[in-house]
Amino acid sequence: MLAKRIIPCLDCDLAVPEGRVVKGKEFKEIRHAGIPWVLAERYYLDGADEIVFLDITASSDRRGTMVDVIKKTAERVFVPLTVGGGINSMADARKVFNSGADKVSINTAALKDPALINEITESYGRQACVVAIDAKRRYGDLAGHETVPTPQGKCWFECSSHGGRQFTGIDALKWAAEAEERGAGDILLTSMDRDGTKEGYDIELTQAVSDRVRIPVIASGGVGSPQHILEVFQKTGAQAALAASIFHYGEYKIGDVKKYLKENGIHVRV
Amino acid sequence: MIAILDYGMGNLYSIKNAFEKVGAEARIVTDGKVMREADGIVIPGVGAFDSAMKKIAPLRDDIIDTVRSGTPFMGICIGMQVLFEKSEEGNSEGLGIIRGNVVELPENVLVPQIGWNELEIKKHISLLNGINDGDFFYFVHSYYCVPKDEPAVCATVEYGKQVTAIAASDNVCGLQFHPEKSGPKGLTILENFVGSVKC
């Protein structure tokens, strides 16, 4: 039986030499957590099942830094490495794979050109393409959308692009199904409503997407404690849980979180 | 020196990095002559059976000869599958170094299998020193090997049915999972292989 995965996510600003891991997508109080490959190695040794790097560099001045960061990480980290952010074409994806990444995560580029999913999976295999979906609840204009009942009433989920700065009108539940059909290996599902809140994952969203696809769903956005990770595994079909800040500042250690999950009946690699 | 055979099936840097991490001298090799000088040989690779066989064809004689000479040999993922006689995935003839076929994963599970699964050890070989039942390894595959000779199966995982994870015969072993992506336990297996090379 496959184990549920715990995946630390490192949001990387590559505008400085060596890059730096910054806190989440909320830029209001930026705290620097460390050098990407140093943190990645620490998480690997602590039992991470996979590592995700997300390039959130605001400026375009990052050429070469990501390649260097991936190479240094691949020398030290012996679990799958996923790289996302700013991958807009097959050429961008190839560069990331050639540096030593095992998977790419694509979001905006896939929304613009869904065939990019097919192109990547045909060359590198299904496991190599993660489609990231940033979804936000919408309670009005339900017509034509797949709706989900929530305590606040029925809602649908809208995909956002460009790191949450733009909204697309695209139905996230329909898009997840299309991404699977085109060959995506995982859906990295972030709740825009919960991201940065530490209130827990969006259970309704995660359940709705895992009900509609047969590929693994990685729950993301809102985790503030190990209990939230347990909750998302108990209440939804998510195969993996992504977390960032709870690991970065030593609040929780991955090994301890996995032990806690195992004690509560979740099948994890410890 | 451990030769990692580069026949054009995927990125080999992870496997090279992993061997270097356990202290081995590893070289990515494209040439059959260089391969013949190696102390141990690894056939890695991701992709489809037919294209793997097509690309590996020019090295067939070098591979068969080095296997016969007793050089420790490791196939990983598609590099394991090409060691067998045939695959349901394609029409090409395999290398036939281990007797048996490659078949598709059962229909009642998600294909490909992608993720960490628990090893069930069937037969203890030196490659498994320091590895226990229930240790997890990272799998990415749609087909799996069924050796004709039962004793060749050293470890399995449960995925719809018992799926061969490690097969071995004499100096040759095949791993369906990716030891270079399987954390410290994966490195232990590579270290054991390096150990067998040095003896």
Short mmCIF file of N, CA and C in Angstrom, two decimals, chain B residues 26-142:
data_model
loop_
_atom_site.label_atom_id
_atom_site.label_comp_id
_atom_site.label_asym_id
_atom_site.label_seq_id
_atom_site.Cartn_x
_atom_site.Cartn_y
_atom_site.Cartn_z
N ALA B 26 31.76 6.77 -9.67
CA ALA B 26 30.76 6.41 -10.69
C ALA B 26 30.98 7.25 -11.93
N ARG B 27 30.83 6.59 -13.09
CA ARG B 27 31.01 7.31 -14.34
C ARG B 27 29.84 7.04 -15.27
N ILE B 28 29.37 8.07 -15.92
CA ILE B 28 28.32 7.87 -16.92
C ILE B 28 29.01 7.47 -18.21
N VAL B 29 28.60 6.33 -18.75
CA VAL B 29 29.35 5.69 -19.82
C VAL B 29 28.42 5.43 -21.01
N THR B 30 28.88 5.74 -22.20
CA THR B 30 28.08 5.47 -23.40
C THR B 30 28.72 4.39 -24.26
N ASP B 31 29.99 4.10 -23.97
CA ASP B 31 30.78 3.27 -24.85
C ASP B 31 30.92 1.85 -24.29
N GLY B 32 30.64 0.86 -25.13
CA GLY B 32 30.71 -0.53 -24.70
C GLY B 32 32.09 -0.94 -24.23
N LYS B 33 33.12 -0.39 -24.85
CA LYS B 33 34.50 -0.75 -24.47
C LYS B 33 34.81 -0.27 -23.06
N VAL B 34 34.40 0.97 -22.75
CA VAL B 34 34.62 1.51 -21.40
C VAL B 34 33.83 0.68 -20.39
N MET B 35 32.63 0.29 -20.78
CA MET B 35 31.77 -0.51 -19.91
C MET B 35 32.46 -1.83 -19.53
N ARG B 36 33.14 -2.43 -20.49
CA ARG B 36 33.80 -3.71 -20.24
C ARG B 36 34.91 -3.59 -19.19
N GLU B 37 35.43 -2.37 -18.99
CA GLU B 37 36.50 -2.18 -18.00
C GLU B 37 35.96 -1.92 -16.60
N ALA B 38 34.64 -1.73 -16.47
CA ALA B 38 34.07 -1.34 -15.19
C ALA B 38 34.06 -2.50 -14.20
N ASP B 39 34.08 -2.15 -12.90
CA ASP B 39 34.01 -3.18 -11.85
C ASP B 39 32.56 -3.54 -11.53
N GLY B 40 31.67 -2.63 -11.85
CA GLY B 40 30.24 -2.87 -11.64
C GLY B 40 29.47 -2.06 -12.65
N ILE B 41 28.31 -2.56 -13.06
CA ILE B 41 27.56 -1.88 -14.12
C ILE B 41 26.12 -1.64 -13.69
N VAL B 42 25.63 -0.44 -13.99
CA VAL B 42 24.25 -0.09 -13.67
C VAL B 42 23.54 0.31 -14.95
N ILE B 43 22.39 -0.32 -15.21
CA ILE B 43 21.53 0.12 -16.31
C ILE B 43 20.34 0.84 -15.68
N PRO B 44 20.30 2.17 -15.77
CA PRO B 44 19.18 2.91 -15.20
C PRO B 44 18.10 3.13 -16.27
N GLY B 45 17.39 4.20 -16.16
CA GLY B 45 16.48 4.57 -17.24
C GLY B 45 15.03 4.64 -16.85
N VAL B 46 14.34 5.57 -17.50
CA VAL B 46 12.89 5.66 -17.42
C VAL B 46 12.38 5.69 -18.86
N GLY B 47 11.18 5.17 -19.08
CA GLY B 47 10.61 5.21 -20.41
C GLY B 47 9.99 3.89 -20.82
N ALA B 48 9.73 3.76 -22.11
CA ALA B 48 9.01 2.59 -22.62
C ALA B 48 9.97 1.49 -23.04
N PHE B 49 9.47 0.24 -22.97
CA PHE B 49 10.30 -0.94 -23.23
C PHE B 49 10.91 -0.95 -24.63
N ASP B 50 10.08 -0.73 -25.65
CA ASP B 50 10.59 -0.83 -27.02
C ASP B 50 11.67 0.21 -27.30
N SER B 51 11.44 1.44 -26.85
CA SER B 51 12.44 2.46 -27.14
C SER B 51 13.72 2.18 -26.34
N ALA B 52 13.57 1.62 -25.14
CA ALA B 52 14.76 1.25 -24.35
C ALA B 52 15.54 0.15 -25.08
N MET B 53 14.84 -0.87 -25.59
CA MET B 53 15.52 -1.98 -26.26
C MET B 53 16.21 -1.50 -27.54
N LYS B 54 15.51 -0.59 -28.22
CA LYS B 54 16.07 -0.08 -29.48
C LYS B 54 17.38 0.67 -29.20
N LYS B 55 17.35 1.47 -28.13
CA LYS B 55 18.53 2.28 -27.83
C LYS B 55 19.67 1.48 -27.23
N ILE B 56 19.31 0.38 -26.55
CA ILE B 56 20.35 -0.39 -25.88
C ILE B 56 20.94 -1.45 -26.83
N ALA B 57 20.25 -1.67 -27.97
CA ALA B 57 20.67 -2.74 -28.90
C ALA B 57 22.16 -2.73 -29.27
N PRO B 58 22.74 -1.56 -29.59
CA PRO B 58 24.16 -1.58 -29.98
C PRO B 58 25.09 -2.08 -28.87
N LEU B 59 24.59 -2.09 -27.61
CA LEU B 59 25.43 -2.50 -26.48
C LEU B 59 25.13 -3.93 -26.03
N ARG B 60 24.23 -4.59 -26.76
CA ARG B 60 23.77 -5.92 -26.33
C ARG B 60 24.94 -6.89 -26.06
N ASP B 61 25.85 -7.01 -27.02
CA ASP B 61 26.96 -7.97 -26.85
C ASP B 61 27.85 -7.61 -25.66
N ASP B 62 28.12 -6.31 -25.53
CA ASP B 62 28.95 -5.86 -24.40
C ASP B 62 28.28 -6.22 -23.08
N ILE B 63 26.97 -6.03 -23.04
CA ILE B 63 26.24 -6.32 -21.80
C ILE B 63 26.27 -7.82 -21.51
N ILE B 64 25.92 -8.63 -22.49
CA ILE B 64 25.88 -10.09 -22.29
C ILE B 64 27.26 -10.60 -21.86
N ASP B 65 28.31 -10.13 -22.53
CA ASP B 65 29.66 -10.60 -22.19
C ASP B 65 30.06 -10.22 -20.76
N THR B 66 29.77 -8.98 -20.37
CA THR B 66 30.19 -8.56 -19.02
C THR B 66 29.39 -9.31 -17.95
N VAL B 67 28.10 -9.56 -18.24
CA VAL B 67 27.30 -10.35 -17.30
C VAL B 67 27.93 -11.74 -17.16
N ARG B 68 28.27 -12.36 -18.30
CA ARG B 68 28.85 -13.72 -18.27
C ARG B 68 30.19 -13.74 -17.53
N SER B 69 30.92 -12.64 -17.61
CA SER B 69 32.23 -12.61 -16.96
C SER B 69 32.11 -12.46 -15.45
N GLY B 70 30.88 -12.25 -14.96
CA GLY B 70 30.67 -12.21 -13.51
C GLY B 70 30.67 -10.81 -12.92
N THR B 71 30.77 -9.80 -13.72
CA THR B 71 30.74 -8.42 -13.21
C THR B 71 29.39 -8.14 -12.53
N PRO B 72 29.42 -7.58 -11.31
CA PRO B 72 28.15 -7.23 -10.65
C PRO B 72 27.34 -6.24 -11.51
N PHE B 73 26.07 -6.52 -11.61
CA PHE B 73 25.21 -5.85 -12.57
C PHE B 73 23.91 -5.45 -11.90
N MET B 74 23.49 -4.21 -12.10
CA MET B 74 22.23 -3.76 -11.49
C MET B 74 21.38 -3.04 -12.53
N GLY B 75 20.14 -3.49 -12.69
CA GLY B 75 19.17 -2.79 -13.54
C GLY B 75 18.17 -2.07 -12.67
N ILE B 76 17.86 -0.83 -13.02
CA ILE B 76 16.91 -0.05 -12.23
C ILE B 76 15.73 0.36 -13.12
N CYS B 77 14.52 0.09 -12.64
CA CYS B 77 13.27 0.48 -13.31
C CYS B 77 13.21 -0.12 -14.72
N ILE B 78 13.20 0.69 -15.77
CA ILE B 78 13.16 0.09 -17.12
C ILE B 78 14.46 -0.69 -17.37
N GLY B 79 15.53 -0.28 -16.68
CA GLY B 79 16.80 -1.00 -16.76
C GLY B 79 16.73 -2.39 -16.14
N MET B 80 15.77 -2.62 -15.25
CA MET B 80 15.49 -3.97 -14.74
C MET B 80 14.68 -4.75 -15.77
N GLN B 81 13.68 -4.08 -16.33
CA GLN B 81 12.76 -4.78 -17.24
C GLN B 81 13.46 -5.29 -18.50
N VAL B 82 14.45 -4.53 -18.99
CA VAL B 82 15.15 -4.98 -20.22
C VAL B 82 15.98 -6.24 -19.97
N LEU B 83 16.24 -6.57 -18.70
CA LEU B 83 17.01 -7.79 -18.40
C LEU B 83 16.20 -9.05 -18.69
N PHE B 84 14.86 -8.89 -18.82
CA PHE B 84 13.97 -10.05 -19.00
C PHE B 84 13.81 -10.39 -20.48
N GLU B 85 12.96 -11.43 -20.75
CA GLU B 85 12.88 -11.92 -22.13
C GLU B 85 11.92 -11.11 -23.01
N LYS B 86 10.79 -10.71 -22.42
CA LYS B 86 9.74 -10.06 -23.20
C LYS B 86 8.95 -9.12 -22.31
N SER B 87 8.24 -8.15 -22.94
CA SER B 87 7.36 -7.28 -22.17
C SER B 87 6.03 -7.11 -22.88
N GLU B 88 4.96 -7.08 -22.08
CA GLU B 88 3.63 -6.78 -22.66
C GLU B 88 3.57 -5.37 -23.20
N GLU B 89 4.53 -4.54 -22.82
CA GLU B 89 4.50 -3.14 -23.26
C GLU B 89 4.94 -2.99 -24.71
N GLY B 90 5.69 -3.97 -25.23
CA GLY B 90 6.22 -3.80 -26.58
C GLY B 90 6.44 -5.11 -27.28
N ASN B 91 7.03 -5.04 -28.45
CA ASN B 91 7.26 -6.24 -29.26
C ASN B 91 8.72 -6.67 -29.27
N SER B 92 9.60 -5.78 -28.78
CA SER B 92 11.03 -6.09 -28.86
C SER B 92 11.39 -7.27 -27.96
N GLU B 93 12.45 -7.93 -28.34
CA GLU B 93 12.98 -8.99 -27.51
C GLU B 93 13.86 -8.36 -26.44
N GLY B 94 13.72 -8.81 -25.20
CA GLY B 94 14.55 -8.28 -24.13
C GLY B 94 15.95 -8.91 -24.16
N LEU B 95 16.78 -8.53 -23.18
CA LEU B 95 18.14 -9.07 -23.15
C LEU B 95 18.15 -10.54 -22.73
N GLY B 96 17.10 -10.98 -22.03
CA GLY B 96 16.98 -12.39 -21.65
C GLY B 96 18.02 -12.85 -20.64
N ILE B 97 18.52 -11.94 -19.84
CA ILE B 97 19.53 -12.30 -18.84
C ILE B 97 18.86 -12.97 -17.63
N ILE B 98 17.66 -12.49 -17.28
CA ILE B 98 16.86 -13.18 -16.26
C ILE B 98 15.65 -13.78 -16.98
N ARG B 99 15.35 -15.06 -16.70
CA ARG B 99 14.24 -15.71 -17.40
C ARG B 99 12.91 -15.19 -16.88
N GLY B 100 11.99 -14.87 -17.80
CA GLY B 100 10.69 -14.38 -17.39
C GLY B 100 10.24 -13.20 -18.22
N ASN B 101 9.04 -12.70 -17.91
CA ASN B 101 8.44 -11.64 -18.71
C ASN B 101 8.08 -10.43 -17.86
N VAL B 102 7.75 -9.35 -18.58
CA VAL B 102 7.32 -8.11 -17.94
C VAL B 102 5.84 -7.94 -18.28
N VAL B 103 5.01 -7.76 -17.25
CA VAL B 103 3.57 -7.67 -17.49
C VAL B 103 3.01 -6.37 -16.90
N GLU B 104 1.78 -6.04 -17.34
CA GLU B 104 1.17 -4.79 -16.89
C GLU B 104 0.65 -4.93 -15.46
N LEU B 105 0.66 -3.84 -14.71
CA LEU B 105 0.10 -3.84 -13.35
C LEU B 105 -1.40 -4.17 -13.43
N PRO B 106 -1.97 -4.76 -12.39
CA PRO B 106 -3.38 -5.15 -12.44
C PRO B 106 -4.31 -3.95 -12.66
N GLU B 107 -5.51 -4.25 -13.13
CA GLU B 107 -6.46 -3.19 -13.50
C GLU B 107 -7.13 -2.54 -12.30
N ASN B 108 -7.10 -3.21 -11.15
CA ASN B 108 -7.82 -2.68 -10.00
C ASN B 108 -7.05 -1.62 -9.23
N VAL B 109 -5.88 -1.21 -9.73
CA VAL B 109 -5.10 -0.16 -9.06
C VAL B 109 -4.78 0.95 -10.05
N LEU B 110 -4.37 2.09 -9.50
CA LEU B 110 -3.98 3.20 -10.35
C LEU B 110 -2.67 2.89 -11.05
N VAL B 111 -2.64 3.13 -12.35
CA VAL B 111 -1.43 2.90 -13.13
C VAL B 111 -1.03 4.21 -13.80
N PRO B 112 0.21 4.65 -13.72
CA PRO B 112 1.33 4.01 -13.04
C PRO B 112 1.23 4.04 -11.51
N GLN B 113 1.97 3.12 -10.90
CA GLN B 113 2.20 3.22 -9.46
C GLN B 113 3.22 4.32 -9.26
N ILE B 114 2.84 5.36 -8.53
CA ILE B 114 3.78 6.44 -8.23
C ILE B 114 3.76 6.65 -6.73
N GLY B 115 4.87 6.40 -6.07
CA GLY B 115 4.93 6.69 -4.65
C GLY B 115 5.75 5.70 -3.85
N TRP B 116 5.63 5.83 -2.54
CA TRP B 116 6.43 5.04 -1.60
C TRP B 116 5.66 3.80 -1.20
N ASN B 117 6.25 2.64 -1.41
CA ASN B 117 5.59 1.40 -1.04
C ASN B 117 6.52 0.55 -0.18
N GLU B 118 5.89 -0.36 0.59
CA GLU B 118 6.62 -1.16 1.60
C GLU B 118 7.15 -2.46 1.03
N LEU B 119 8.40 -2.70 1.27
CA LEU B 119 9.05 -3.91 0.78
C LEU B 119 8.69 -5.13 1.64
N GLU B 120 8.42 -6.24 0.96
CA GLU B 120 8.30 -7.53 1.65
C GLU B 120 9.44 -8.40 1.16
N ILE B 121 10.33 -8.73 2.07
CA ILE B 121 11.51 -9.49 1.66
C ILE B 121 11.16 -10.97 1.53
N LYS B 122 11.49 -11.55 0.39
CA LYS B 122 11.19 -12.96 0.15
C LYS B 122 12.43 -13.83 0.31
N LYS B 123 13.56 -13.23 -0.01
CA LYS B 123 14.80 -14.00 0.05
C LYS B 123 15.91 -13.03 0.40
N HIS B 124 16.69 -13.37 1.41
CA HIS B 124 17.72 -12.42 1.81
C HIS B 124 18.97 -12.55 0.95
N ILE B 125 19.34 -11.46 0.33
CA ILE B 125 20.59 -11.41 -0.43
C ILE B 125 21.42 -10.27 0.15
N SER B 126 22.71 -10.25 -0.16
CA SER B 126 23.58 -9.25 0.47
C SER B 126 23.17 -7.82 0.13
N LEU B 127 22.51 -7.66 -1.01
CA LEU B 127 22.02 -6.33 -1.40
C LEU B 127 21.06 -5.76 -0.36
N LEU B 128 20.43 -6.66 0.40
CA LEU B 128 19.41 -6.24 1.36
C LEU B 128 19.94 -6.12 2.79
N ASN B 129 21.25 -6.17 2.97
CA ASN B 129 21.82 -5.96 4.30
C ASN B 129 21.38 -4.60 4.84
N GLY B 130 20.85 -4.60 6.05
CA GLY B 130 20.41 -3.33 6.65
C GLY B 130 19.01 -2.91 6.22
N ILE B 131 18.36 -3.72 5.39
CA ILE B 131 17.00 -3.42 4.94
C ILE B 131 16.04 -4.38 5.64
N ASN B 132 14.92 -3.85 6.10
CA ASN B 132 13.95 -4.68 6.81
C ASN B 132 12.61 -4.72 6.08
N ASP B 133 11.85 -5.75 6.37
CA ASP B 133 10.47 -5.81 5.91
C ASP B 133 9.77 -4.53 6.33
N GLY B 134 9.01 -3.95 5.43
CA GLY B 134 8.27 -2.74 5.78
C GLY B 134 9.01 -1.45 5.49
N ASP B 135 10.27 -1.53 5.09
CA ASP B 135 10.97 -0.30 4.67
C ASP B 135 10.35 0.18 3.36
N PHE B 136 10.30 1.51 3.21
CA PHE B 136 9.64 2.09 2.04
C PHE B 136 10.63 2.45 0.93
N PHE B 137 10.20 2.24 -0.31
CA PHE B 137 11.01 2.63 -1.47
C PHE B 137 10.11 3.34 -2.49
N TYR B 138 10.75 4.15 -3.34
CA TYR B 138 9.99 5.01 -4.25
C TYR B 138 9.84 4.37 -5.63
N PHE B 139 8.58 4.15 -6.01
CA PHE B 139 8.26 3.46 -7.27
C PHE B 139 7.63 4.41 -8.28
N VAL B 140 7.99 4.24 -9.54
CA VAL B 140 7.30 4.90 -10.66
C VAL B 140 7.29 3.91 -11.82
N HIS B 141 6.16 3.21 -12.04
CA HIS B 141 6.14 2.24 -13.14
C HIS B 141 4.73 1.78 -13.48
N SER B 142 4.57 1.27 -14.68
CA SER B 142 3.28 0.74 -15.13
C SER B 142 3.34 -0.76 -15.37
#
